Amino acid sequence: GDSVTQMEGPVTLSEEAFLTINCTYTATGYPSLFWYVQYPGEGLQLLLKATKADDKGSNKGFEATYRKETTSFHLEKGSVQVSDSAVYFCALSDPTSYDKVIFGPGTSLSVIP
Amino acid sequence: DTAVSQTPKYLVTQMGNDKSIKCEQNLGHDTMYWYKQDSKKFLKIMFSYNNKELIINETVPNRFSPKSPDKAHLNLHINSLELGDSAVYFCASSLAAGAYNEQFFGPGTRLTVL
């Protein structure tokens, strides 16, 4: 079945450091890919998405590129801020699986001043 | 002007009780969902409704029963609560069922079963 794998956390970075959170997926069809972010005590909110191969999603300085050949959707940001501290979830939605959204296990990020 | 709201925010109850969590969305969306997030933050879909009809029903004990009285509401009733039901339950909605549609999440209901 479909699945999403993310790098294990927690990740701790200093402010202005470069961030990469790895995400790989397996899917039977051609999924859409998402990154959601969950700030402490809140629900998830969409950070960015990509719907086909080679698409790049971007928002708030975060970027991720849909790489079909490596089945990956790694999240990057050039310079993190303390306010980026949150849990980040990679997810896919596969139209051949009733459009269920499958979430990865989440990666906790702490940014210290 | 909350988009997706849930009540209650916290729920503490004894094993064996029956409880309900309510969810409402004011976005005009057709599709609503219930997710369970465990203590390790792992998020798993439980149910999905599209226009009041059940479209996703994952392997969930039948003690869990969703009800959608209209498009804007999706409630979750849980019978005979067990310790393992302790988790954060999130309601979400999307414009329609479909791979491209962003899901909007509520703030969550933290259920603690003692």
JSON list of C-alpha atoms in Angstrom, two decimals:
[
{"chain": "A", "resi": 1, "resn": "GLY", "atom": "CA", "xyz": [0.00, 0.00, 0.00]},
{"chain": "A", "resi": 2, "resn": "ASP", "atom": "CA", "xyz": [0.89, 3.66, -0.11]},
{"chain": "A", "resi": 3, "resn": "SER", "atom": "CA", "xyz": [3.31, 4.97, 2.48]},
{"chain": "A", "resi": 4, "resn": "VAL", "atom": "CA", "xyz": [5.42, 7.98, 3.40]},
{"chain": "A", "resi": 5, "resn": "THR", "atom": "CA", "xyz": [8.77, 7.89, 5.15]},
{"chain": "A", "resi": 6, "resn": "GLN", "atom": "CA", "xyz": [10.41, 10.90, 6.77]},
{"chain": "A", "resi": 7, "resn": "MET", "atom": "CA", "xyz": [13.70, 11.44, 8.51]},
{"chain": "A", "resi": 8, "resn": "GLU", "atom": "CA", "xyz": [13.56, 10.79, 12.21]},
{"chain": "A", "resi": 9, "resn": "GLY", "atom": "CA", "xyz": [13.52, 13.74, 14.53]},
{"chain": "A", "resi": 10, "resn": "PRO", "atom": "CA", "xyz": [13.81, 15.69, 16.59]},
{"chain": "A", "resi": 11, "resn": "VAL", "atom": "CA", "xyz": [15.91, 18.11, 14.62]},
{"chain": "A", "resi": 12, "resn": "THR", "atom": "CA", "xyz": [17.51, 21.03, 16.44]},
{"chain": "A", "resi": 13, "resn": "LEU", "atom": "CA", "xyz": [19.02, 23.91, 14.49]},
{"chain": "A", "resi": 14, "resn": "SER", "atom": "CA", "xyz": [20.37, 27.34, 15.26]},
{"chain": "A", "resi": 15, "resn": "GLU", "atom": "CA", "xyz": [18.59, 30.35, 13.84]},
{"chain": "A", "resi": 16, "resn": "GLU", "atom": "CA", "xyz": [19.58, 31.10, 10.20]},
{"chain": "A", "resi": 17, "resn": "ALA", "atom": "CA", "xyz": [20.79, 27.53, 9.61]},
{"chain": "A", "resi": 18, "resn": "PHE", "atom": "CA", "xyz": [19.84, 25.59, 6.47]},
{"chain": "A", "resi": 19, "resn": "LEU", "atom": "CA", "xyz": [17.05, 23.06, 6.86]},
{"chain": "A", "resi": 20, "resn": "THR", "atom": "CA", "xyz": [16.45, 19.82, 4.98]},
{"chain": "A", "resi": 21, "resn": "ILE", "atom": "CA", "xyz": [13.82, 17.29, 6.00]},
{"chain": "A", "resi": 22, "resn": "ASN", "atom": "CA", "xyz": [13.90, 14.20, 3.82]},
{"chain": "A", "resi": 23, "resn": "CYS", "atom": "CA", "xyz": [10.71, 12.57, 2.60]},
{"chain": "A", "resi": 24, "resn": "THR", "atom": "CA", "xyz": [10.27, 9.56, 0.33]},
{"chain": "A", "resi": 25, "resn": "TYR", "atom": "CA", "xyz": [7.08, 7.82, -0.68]},
{"chain": "A", "resi": 26, "resn": "THR", "atom": "CA", "xyz": [5.63, 4.70, -2.26]},
{"chain": "A", "resi": 27, "resn": "ALA", "atom": "CA", "xyz": [2.38, 4.85, -4.18]},
{"chain": "A", "resi": 28, "resn": "THR", "atom": "CA", "xyz": [0.55, 2.74, -6.72]},
{"chain": "A", "resi": 29, "resn": "GLY", "atom": "CA", "xyz": [-0.66, 5.69, -8.77]},
{"chain": "A", "resi": 30, "resn": "TYR", "atom": "CA", "xyz": [0.52, 9.24, -9.42]},
{"chain": "A", "resi": 31, "resn": "PRO", "atom": "CA", "xyz": [0.02, 10.99, -6.13]},
{"chain": "A", "resi": 32, "resn": "SER", "atom": "CA", "xyz": [-0.11, 14.62, -5.15]},
{"chain": "A", "resi": 33, "resn": "LEU", "atom": "CA", "xyz": [2.46, 15.47, -2.48]},
{"chain": "A", "resi": 34, "resn": "PHE", "atom": "CA", "xyz": [2.12, 17.84, 0.44]},
{"chain": "A", "resi": 35, "resn": "TRP", "atom": "CA", "xyz": [3.97, 19.27, 3.39]},
{"chain": "A", "resi": 36, "resn": "TYR", "atom": "CA", "xyz": [1.84, 20.17, 6.38]},
{"chain": "A", "resi": 37, "resn": "VAL", "atom": "CA", "xyz": [3.07, 21.97, 9.49]},
{"chain": "A", "resi": 38, "resn": "GLN", "atom": "CA", "xyz": [1.72, 21.66, 13.03]},
{"chain": "A", "resi": 39, "resn": "TYR", "atom": "CA", "xyz": [2.60, 24.42, 15.47]},
{"chain": "A", "resi": 40, "resn": "PRO", "atom": "CA", "xyz": [2.42, 23.57, 19.18]},
{"chain": "A", "resi": 41, "resn": "GLY", "atom": "CA", "xyz": [-1.14, 23.08, 20.37]},
{"chain": "A", "resi": 42, "resn": "GLU", "atom": "CA", "xyz": [-2.67, 23.59, 16.93]},
{"chain": "A", "resi": 43, "resn": "GLY", "atom": "CA", "xyz": [-4.06, 21.57, 14.05]},
{"chain": "A", "resi": 44, "resn": "LEU", "atom": "CA", "xyz": [-2.13, 20.94, 10.87]},
{"chain": "A", "resi": 45, "resn": "GLN", "atom": "CA", "xyz": [-2.00, 23.52, 8.12]},
{"chain": "A", "resi": 46, "resn": "LEU", "atom": "CA", "xyz": [-0.84, 23.15, 4.56]},
{"chain": "A", "resi": 47, "resn": "LEU", "atom": "CA", "xyz": [2.65, 24.51, 3.95]},
{"chain": "A", "resi": 48, "resn": "LEU", "atom": "CA", "xyz": [3.08, 23.65, 0.27]},
{"chain": "A", "resi": 49, "resn": "LYS", "atom": "CA", "xyz": [2.10, 21.09, -2.33]},
{"chain": "A", "resi": 50, "resn": "ALA", "atom": "CA", "xyz": [3.03, 19.69, -5.74]},
{"chain": "A", "resi": 51, "resn": "THR", "atom": "CA", "xyz": [0.70, 17.76, -7.99]},
{"chain": "A", "resi": 52, "resn": "LYS", "atom": "CA", "xyz": [2.98, 16.35, -10.70]},
{"chain": "A", "resi": 53, "resn": "ALA", "atom": "CA", "xyz": [6.56, 15.36, -11.35]},
{"chain": "A", "resi": 54, "resn": "ASP", "atom": "CA", "xyz": [9.13, 18.19, -11.35]},
{"chain": "A", "resi": 55, "resn": "ASP", "atom": "CA", "xyz": [6.66, 20.64, -9.79]},
{"chain": "A", "resi": 56, "resn": "LYS", "atom": "CA", "xyz": [8.15, 22.80, -7.07]},
{"chain": "A", "resi": 57, "resn": "GLY", "atom": "CA", "xyz": [5.97, 23.88, -4.17]},
{"chain": "A", "resi": 58, "resn": "SER", "atom": "CA", "xyz": [7.02, 26.93, -2.18]},
{"chain": "A", "resi": 59, "resn": "ASN", "atom": "CA", "xyz": [5.68, 29.02, 0.67]},
{"chain": "A", "resi": 60, "resn": "LYS", "atom": "CA", "xyz": [7.15, 31.17, 3.48]},
{"chain": "A", "resi": 61, "resn": "GLY", "atom": "CA", "xyz": [10.69, 30.46, 2.28]},
{"chain": "A", "resi": 62, "resn": "PHE", "atom": "CA", "xyz": [10.16, 26.68, 2.26]},
{"chain": "A", "resi": 63, "resn": "GLU", "atom": "CA", "xyz": [10.53, 24.69, -0.95]},
{"chain": "A", "resi": 64, "resn": "ALA", "atom": "CA", "xyz": [10.09, 21.10, -2.07]},
{"chain": "A", "resi": 65, "resn": "THR", "atom": "CA", "xyz": [10.39, 19.53, -5.52]},
{"chain": "A", "resi": 66, "resn": "TYR", "atom": "CA", "xyz": [8.41, 16.48, -6.65]},
{"chain": "A", "resi": 67, "resn": "ARG", "atom": "CA", "xyz": [11.03, 13.99, -7.85]},
{"chain": "A", "resi": 68, "resn": "LYS", "atom": "CA", "xyz": [9.35, 11.00, -9.45]},
{"chain": "A", "resi": 69, "resn": "GLU", "atom": "CA", "xyz": [12.60, 9.25, -10.33]},
{"chain": "A", "resi": 70, "resn": "THR", "atom": "CA", "xyz": [13.68, 9.14, -6.68]},
{"chain": "A", "resi": 71, "resn": "THR", "atom": "CA", "xyz": [10.12, 9.14, -5.24]},
{"chain": "A", "resi": 72, "resn": "SER", "atom": "CA", "xyz": [11.11, 12.02, -2.99]},
{"chain": "A", "resi": 73, "resn": "PHE", "atom": "CA", "xyz": [9.75, 15.37, -1.84]},
{"chain": "A", "resi": 74, "resn": "HIS", "atom": "CA", "xyz": [12.40, 16.83, 0.45]},
{"chain": "A", "resi": 75, "resn": "LEU", "atom": "CA", "xyz": [11.60, 20.03, 2.34]},
{"chain": "A", "resi": 76, "resn": "GLU", "atom": "CA", "xyz": [14.21, 22.80, 2.40]},
{"chain": "A", "resi": 77, "resn": "LYS", "atom": "CA", "xyz": [14.59, 26.28, 3.80]},
{"chain": "A", "resi": 78, "resn": "GLY", "atom": "CA", "xyz": [17.67, 28.44, 3.46]},
{"chain": "A", "resi": 79, "resn": "SER", "atom": "CA", "xyz": [17.51, 30.22, 6.80]},
{"chain": "A", "resi": 80, "resn": "VAL", "atom": "CA", "xyz": [15.26, 29.01, 9.61]},
{"chain": "A", "resi": 81, "resn": "GLN", "atom": "CA", "xyz": [13.76, 31.20, 12.30]},
{"chain": "A", "resi": 82, "resn": "VAL", "atom": "CA", "xyz": [12.67, 30.43, 15.85]},
{"chain": "A", "resi": 83, "resn": "SER", "atom": "CA", "xyz": [9.07, 30.76, 14.66]},
{"chain": "A", "resi": 84, "resn": "ASP", "atom": "CA", "xyz": [9.61, 27.76, 12.34]},
{"chain": "A", "resi": 85, "resn": "SER", "atom": "CA", "xyz": [9.74, 25.44, 15.37]},
{"chain": "A", "resi": 86, "resn": "ALA", "atom": "CA", "xyz": [6.97, 22.93, 14.73]},
{"chain": "A", "resi": 87, "resn": "VAL", "atom": "CA", "xyz": [6.28, 19.39, 13.56]},
{"chain": "A", "resi": 88, "resn": "TYR", "atom": "CA", "xyz": [6.45, 18.90, 9.79]},
{"chain": "A", "resi": 89, "resn": "PHE", "atom": "CA", "xyz": [4.46, 16.19, 8.03]},
{"chain": "A", "resi": 90, "resn": "CYS", "atom": "CA", "xyz": [5.06, 14.93, 4.53]},
{"chain": "A", "resi": 91, "resn": "ALA", "atom": "CA", "xyz": [1.92, 13.50, 2.95]},
{"chain": "A", "resi": 92, "resn": "LEU", "atom": "CA", "xyz": [0.56, 12.05, -0.26]},
{"chain": "A", "resi": 93, "resn": "SER", "atom": "CA", "xyz": [-2.87, 11.72, -1.77]},
{"chain": "A", "resi": 94, "resn": "ASP", "atom": "CA", "xyz": [-3.26, 8.93, -4.27]},
{"chain": "A", "resi": 95, "resn": "PRO", "atom": "CA", "xyz": [-6.26, 9.15, -6.60]},
{"chain": "A", "resi": 96, "resn": "THR", "atom": "CA", "xyz": [-6.17, 5.37, -7.07]},
{"chain": "A", "resi": 97, "resn": "SER", "atom": "CA", "xyz": [-6.68, 4.90, -3.32]},
{"chain": "A", "resi": 98, "resn": "TYR", "atom": "CA", "xyz": [-9.89, 6.86, -2.87]},
{"chain": "A", "resi": 99, "resn": "ASP", "atom": "CA", "xyz": [-7.88, 10.07, -2.46]},
{"chain": "A", "resi": 100, "resn": "LYS", "atom": "CA", "xyz": [-6.92, 9.16, 1.07]},
{"chain": "A", "resi": 101, "resn": "VAL", "atom": "CA", "xyz": [-4.20, 11.34, 2.46]},
{"chain": "A", "resi": 102, "resn": "ILE", "atom": "CA", "xyz": [-1.38, 9.27, 3.93]},
{"chain": "A", "resi": 103, "resn": "PHE", "atom": "CA", "xyz": [0.81, 11.16, 6.36]},
{"chain": "A", "resi": 104, "resn": "GLY", "atom": "CA", "xyz": [4.40, 10.48, 7.27]},
{"chain": "A", "resi": 105, "resn": "PRO", "atom": "CA", "xyz": [5.31, 10.14, 10.96]},
{"chain": "A", "resi": 106, "resn": "GLY", "atom": "CA", "xyz": [6.24, 13.81, 11.31]},
{"chain": "A", "resi": 107, "resn": "THR", "atom": "CA", "xyz": [9.59, 15.47, 12.03]},
{"chain": "A", "resi": 108, "resn": "SER", "atom": "CA", "xyz": [9.87, 17.76, 15.02]},
{"chain": "A", "resi": 109, "resn": "LEU", "atom": "CA", "xyz": [12.00, 20.86, 14.42]},
{"chain": "A", "resi": 110, "resn": "SER", "atom": "CA", "xyz": [13.32, 23.11, 17.17]},
{"chain": "A", "resi": 111, "resn": "VAL", "atom": "CA", "xyz": [15.11, 26.30, 16.22]},
{"chain": "A", "resi": 112, "resn": "ILE", "atom": "CA", "xyz": [17.18, 27.92, 18.94]},
{"chain": "A", "resi": 113, "resn": "PRO", "atom": "CA", "xyz": [18.27, 31.57, 18.96]},
{"chain": "B", "resi": 1, "resn": "ASP", "atom": "CA", "xyz": [-14.67, 33.36, 11.93]},
{"chain": "B", "resi": 2, "resn": "THR", "atom": "CA", "xyz": [-13.10, 29.99, 12.76]},
{"chain": "B", "resi": 3, "resn": "ALA", "atom": "CA", "xyz": [-12.91, 27.78, 9.68]},
{"chain": "B", "resi": 4, "resn": "VAL", "atom": "CA", "xyz": [-13.01, 24.33, 11.29]},
{"chain": "B", "resi": 5, "resn": "SER", "atom": "CA", "xyz": [-14.04, 24.15, 14.92]},
{"chain": "B", "resi": 6, "resn": "GLN", "atom": "CA", "xyz": [-14.21, 21.23, 17.32]},
{"chain": "B", "resi": 7, "resn": "THR", "atom": "CA", "xyz": [-15.76, 20.81, 20.74]},
{"chain": "B", "resi": 8, "resn": "PRO", "atom": "CA", "xyz": [-14.67, 20.05, 23.31]},
{"chain": "B", "resi": 9, "resn": "LYS", "atom": "CA", "xyz": [-10.98, 20.93, 23.20]},
{"chain": "B", "resi": 10, "resn": "TYR", "atom": "CA", "xyz": [-10.23, 18.61, 26.11]},
{"chain": "B", "resi": 11, "resn": "LEU", "atom": "CA", "xyz": [-12.14, 15.54, 27.21]},
{"chain": "B", "resi": 12, "resn": "VAL", "atom": "CA", "xyz": [-11.22, 13.48, 30.27]},
{"chain": "B", "resi": 13, "resn": "THR", "atom": "CA", "xyz": [-13.35, 10.46, 31.01]},
{"chain": "B", "resi": 14, "resn": "GLN", "atom": "CA", "xyz": [-13.40, 7.02, 32.58]},
{"chain": "B", "resi": 15, "resn": "MET", "atom": "CA", "xyz": [-13.02, 3.71, 30.77]},
{"chain": "B", "resi": 16, "resn": "GLY", "atom": "CA", "xyz": [-16.32, 2.30, 29.62]},
{"chain": "B", "resi": 17, "resn": "ASN", "atom": "CA", "xyz": [-18.04, 5.66, 29.14]},
{"chain": "B", "resi": 18, "resn": "ASP", "atom": "CA", "xyz": [-19.59, 6.90, 25.89]},
{"chain": "B", "resi": 19, "resn": "LYS", "atom": "CA", "xyz": [-18.58, 10.31, 24.55]},
{"chain": "B", "resi": 20, "resn": "SER", "atom": "CA", "xyz": [-19.03, 12.50, 21.49]},
{"chain": "B", "resi": 21, "resn": "ILE", "atom": "CA", "xyz": [-16.84, 15.05, 19.75]},
{"chain": "B", "resi": 22, "resn": "LYS", "atom": "CA", "xyz": [-18.43, 17.63, 17.49]},
{"chain": "B", "resi": 23, "resn": "CYS", "atom": "CA", "xyz": [-16.99, 19.27, 14.39]},
{"chain": "B", "resi": 24, "resn": "GLU", "atom": "CA", "xyz": [-18.27, 22.11, 12.27]},
{"chain": "B", "resi": 25, "resn": "GLN", "atom": "CA", "xyz": [-16.82, 23.86, 9.22]},
{"chain": "B", "resi": 26, "resn": "ASN", "atom": "CA", "xyz": [-17.99, 27.18, 7.80]},
{"chain": "B", "resi": 27, "resn": "LEU", "atom": "CA", "xyz": [-15.94, 26.97, 4.59]},
{"chain": "B", "resi": 28, "resn": "GLY", "atom": "CA", "xyz": [-18.70, 25.55, 2.42]},
{"chain": "B", "resi": 29, "resn": "HIS", "atom": "CA", "xyz": [-16.65, 22.40, 1.85]},
{"chain": "B", "resi": 30, "resn": "ASP", "atom": "CA", "xyz": [-18.17, 19.13, 0.67]},
{"chain": "B", "resi": 31, "resn": "THR", "atom": "CA", "xyz": [-15.78, 16.71, 2.35]},
{"chain": "B", "resi": 32, "resn": "MET", "atom": "CA", "xyz": [-14.95, 16.18, 6.03]},
{"chain": "B", "resi": 33, "resn": "TYR", "atom": "CA", "xyz": [-12.58, 13.84, 7.85]},
{"chain": "B", "resi": 34, "resn": "TRP", "atom": "CA", "xyz": [-11.67, 12.47, 11.25]},
{"chain": "B", "resi": 35, "resn": "TYR", "atom": "CA", "xyz": [-8.05, 11.72, 12.10]},
{"chain": "B", "resi": 36, "resn": "LYS", "atom": "CA", "xyz": [-6.45, 10.22, 15.20]},
{"chain": "B", "resi": 37, "resn": "GLN", "atom": "CA", "xyz": [-3.02, 11.45, 16.32]},
{"chain": "B", "resi": 38, "resn": "ASP", "atom": "CA", "xyz": [-1.23, 9.28, 18.84]},
{"chain": "B", "resi": 39, "resn": "SER", "atom": "CA", "xyz": [1.31, 10.30, 21.46]},
{"chain": "B", "resi": 40, "resn": "LYS", "atom": "CA", "xyz": [4.15, 10.00, 18.94]},
{"chain": "B", "resi": 41, "resn": "LYS", "atom": "CA", "xyz": [2.37, 12.47, 16.62]},
{"chain": "B", "resi": 42, "resn": "PHE", "atom": "CA", "xyz": [1.52, 9.74, 14.11]},
{"chain": "B", "resi": 43, "resn": "LEU", "atom": "CA", "xyz": [-1.62, 10.81, 12.22]},
{"chain": "B", "resi": 44, "resn": "LYS", "atom": "CA", "xyz": [-4.04, 8.28, 10.76]},
{"chain": "B", "resi": 45, "resn": "ILE", "atom": "CA", "xyz": [-7.30, 8.80, 8.92]},
{"chain": "B", "resi": 46, "resn": "MET", "atom": "CA", "xyz": [-10.37, 7.21, 10.44]},
{"chain": "B", "resi": 47, "resn": "PHE", "atom": "CA", "xyz": [-13.34, 8.35, 8.34]},
{"chain": "B", "resi": 48, "resn": "SER", "atom": "CA", "xyz": [-14.22, 10.63, 5.49]},
{"chain": "B", "resi": 49, "resn": "TYR", "atom": "CA", "xyz": [-17.62, 11.94, 4.41]},
{"chain": "B", "resi": 50, "resn": "ASN", "atom": "CA", "xyz": [-18.49, 13.61, 1.13]},
{"chain": "B", "resi": 51, "resn": "ASN", "atom": "CA", "xyz": [-21.82, 15.41, 1.03]},
{"chain": "B", "resi": 52, "resn": "LYS", "atom": "CA", "xyz": [-22.98, 13.48, 4.10]},
{"chain": "B", "resi": 53, "resn": "GLU", "atom": "CA", "xyz": [-22.03, 10.12, 2.60]},
{"chain": "B", "resi": 54, "resn": "LEU", "atom": "CA", "xyz": [-19.32, 7.91, 4.05]},
{"chain": "B", "resi": 55, "resn": "ILE", "atom": "CA", "xyz": [-16.51, 7.44, 1.51]},
{"chain": "B", "resi": 56, "resn": "ILE", "atom": "CA", "xyz": [-13.56, 6.32, 3.64]},
{"chain": "B", "resi": 57, "resn": "ASN", "atom": "CA", "xyz": [-13.92, 3.95, 6.56]},
{"chain": "B", "resi": 58, "resn": "GLU", "atom": "CA", "xyz": [-10.58, 2.72, 7.77]},
{"chain": "B", "resi": 59, "resn": "THR", "atom": "CA", "xyz": [-10.01, -0.23, 10.05]},
{"chain": "B", "resi": 60, "resn": "VAL", "atom": "CA", "xyz": [-11.45, 1.36, 13.14]},
{"chain": "B", "resi": 61, "resn": "PRO", "atom": "CA", "xyz": [-13.27, -0.47, 15.97]},
{"chain": "B", "resi": 62, "resn": "ASN", "atom": "CA", "xyz": [-17.02, -0.27, 15.51]},
{"chain": "B", "resi": 63, "resn": "ARG", "atom": "CA", "xyz": [-17.19, 1.48, 18.88]},
{"chain": "B", "resi": 64, "resn": "PHE", "atom": "CA", "xyz": [-16.41, 4.58, 16.77]},
{"chain": "B", "resi": 65, "resn": "SER", "atom": "CA", "xyz": [-19.39, 5.87, 14.84]},
{"chain": "B", "resi": 66, "resn": "PRO", "atom": "CA", "xyz": [-19.30, 9.04, 12.76]},
{"chain": "B", "resi": 67, "resn": "LYS", "atom": "CA", "xyz": [-22.45, 10.98, 11.95]},
{"chain": "B", "resi": 68, "resn": "SER", "atom": "CA", "xyz": [-22.89, 13.76, 9.43]},
{"chain": "B", "resi": 69, "resn": "PRO", "atom": "CA", "xyz": [-26.24, 15.49, 9.86]},
{"chain": "B", "resi": 70, "resn": "ASP", "atom": "CA", "xyz": [-25.37, 17.95, 7.09]},
{"chain": "B", "resi": 71, "resn": "LYS", "atom": "CA", "xyz": [-22.39, 18.96, 4.95]},
{"chain": "B", "resi": 72, "resn": "ALA", "atom": "CA", "xyz": [-21.07, 21.37, 7.56]},
{"chain": "B", "resi": 73, "resn": "HIS", "atom": "CA", "xyz": [-21.01, 18.95, 10.49]},
{"chain": "B", "resi": 74, "resn": "LEU", "atom": "CA", "xyz": [-19.27, 15.68, 11.22]},
{"chain": "B", "resi": 75, "resn": "ASN", "atom": "CA", "xyz": [-19.53, 14.30, 14.72]},
{"chain": "B", "resi": 76, "resn": "LEU", "atom": "CA", "xyz": [-17.71, 11.35, 16.24]},
{"chain": "B", "resi": 77, "resn": "HIS", "atom": "CA", "xyz": [-19.33, 9.16, 18.85]},
{"chain": "B", "resi": 78, "resn": "ILE", "atom": "CA", "xyz": [-17.25, 6.67, 20.81]},
{"chain": "B", "resi": 79, "resn": "ASN", "atom": "CA", "xyz": [-18.82, 3.87, 22.85]},
{"chain": "B", "resi": 80, "resn": "SER", "atom": "CA", "xyz": [-17.23, 1.93, 25.69]},
{"chain": "B", "resi": 81, "resn": "LEU", "atom": "CA", "xyz": [-14.07, 4.00, 25.80]},
{"chain": "B", "resi": 82, "resn": "GLU", "atom": "CA", "xyz": [-10.77, 2.18, 26.31]},
{"chain": "B", "resi": 83, "resn": "LEU", "atom": "CA", "xyz": [-7.37, 3.36, 27.53]},
{"chain": "B", "resi": 84, "resn": "GLY", "atom": "CA", "xyz": [-5.98, 3.01, 24.00]},
{"chain": "B", "resi": 85, "resn": "ASP", "atom": "CA", "xyz": [-8.47, 5.55, 22.70]},
{"chain": "B", "resi": 86, "resn": "SER", "atom": "CA", "xyz": [-6.49, 8.31, 24.43]},
{"chain": "B", "resi": 87, "resn": "ALA", "atom": "CA", "xyz": [-5.19, 10.54, 21.65]},
{"chain": "B", "resi": 88, "resn": "VAL", "atom": "CA", "xyz": [-5.79, 13.84, 19.91]},
{"chain": "B", "resi": 89, "resn": "TYR", "atom": "CA", "xyz": [-8.62, 13.67, 17.41]},
{"chain": "B", "resi": 90, "resn": "PHE", "atom": "CA", "xyz": [-8.60, 16.10, 14.49]},
{"chain": "B", "resi": 91, "resn": "CYS", "atom": "CA", "xyz": [-11.44, 17.02, 12.25]},
{"chain": "B", "resi": 92, "resn": "ALA", "atom": "CA", "xyz": [-10.62, 18.37, 8.79]},
{"chain": "B", "resi": 93, "resn": "SER", "atom": "CA", "xyz": [-12.44, 19.48, 5.68]},
{"chain": "B", "resi": 94, "resn": "SER", "atom": "CA", "xyz": [-11.65, 19.99, 2.01]},
{"chain": "B", "resi": 95, "resn": "LEU", "atom": "CA", "xyz": [-13.44, 21.61, -0.88]},
{"chain": "B", "resi": 96, "resn": "ALA", "atom": "CA", "xyz": [-14.13, 18.21, -2.41]},
{"chain": "B", "resi": 97, "resn": "ALA", "atom": "CA", "xyz": [-12.79, 14.69, -2.24]},
{"chain": "B", "resi": 98, "resn": "GLY", "atom": "CA", "xyz": [-9.76, 14.57, -4.47]},
{"chain": "B", "resi": 99, "resn": "ALA", "atom": "CA", "xyz": [-6.02, 14.31, -4.56]},
{"chain": "B", "resi": 100, "resn": "TYR", "atom": "CA", "xyz": [-5.45, 18.00, -5.24]},
{"chain": "B", "resi": 101, "resn": "ASN", "atom": "CA", "xyz": [-7.53, 19.44, -2.47]},
{"chain": "B", "resi": 102, "resn": "GLU", "atom": "CA", "xyz": [-5.95, 21.02, 0.57]},
{"chain": "B", "resi": 103, "resn": "GLN", "atom": "CA", "xyz": [-7.33, 19.87, 3.88]},
{"chain": "B", "resi": 104, "resn": "PHE", "atom": "CA", "xyz": [-8.14, 22.39, 6.61]},
{"chain": "B", "resi": 105, "resn": "PHE", "atom": "CA", "xyz": [-7.74, 21.09, 10.13]},
{"chain": "B", "resi": 106, "resn": "GLY", "atom": "CA", "xyz": [-9.51, 21.94, 13.34]},
{"chain": "B", "resi": 107, "resn": "PRO", "atom": "CA", "xyz": [-7.57, 22.61, 16.54]},
{"chain": "B", "resi": 108, "resn": "GLY", "atom": "CA", "xyz": [-8.00, 19.07, 17.84]},
{"chain": "B", "resi": 109, "resn": "THR", "atom": "CA", "xyz": [-9.71, 17.40, 20.78]},
{"chain": "B", "resi": 110, "resn": "ARG", "atom": "CA", "xyz": [-7.40, 15.84, 23.36]},
{"chain": "B", "resi": 111, "resn": "LEU", "atom": "CA", "xyz": [-9.15, 12.76, 24.73]},
{"chain": "B", "resi": 112, "resn": "THR", "atom": "CA", "xyz": [-7.79, 11.19, 27.91]},
{"chain": "B", "resi": 113, "resn": "VAL", "atom": "CA", "xyz": [-9.31, 7.92, 29.09]},
{"chain": "B", "resi": 114, "resn": "LEU", "atom": "CA", "xyz": [-8.55, 7.02, 32.72]}
]
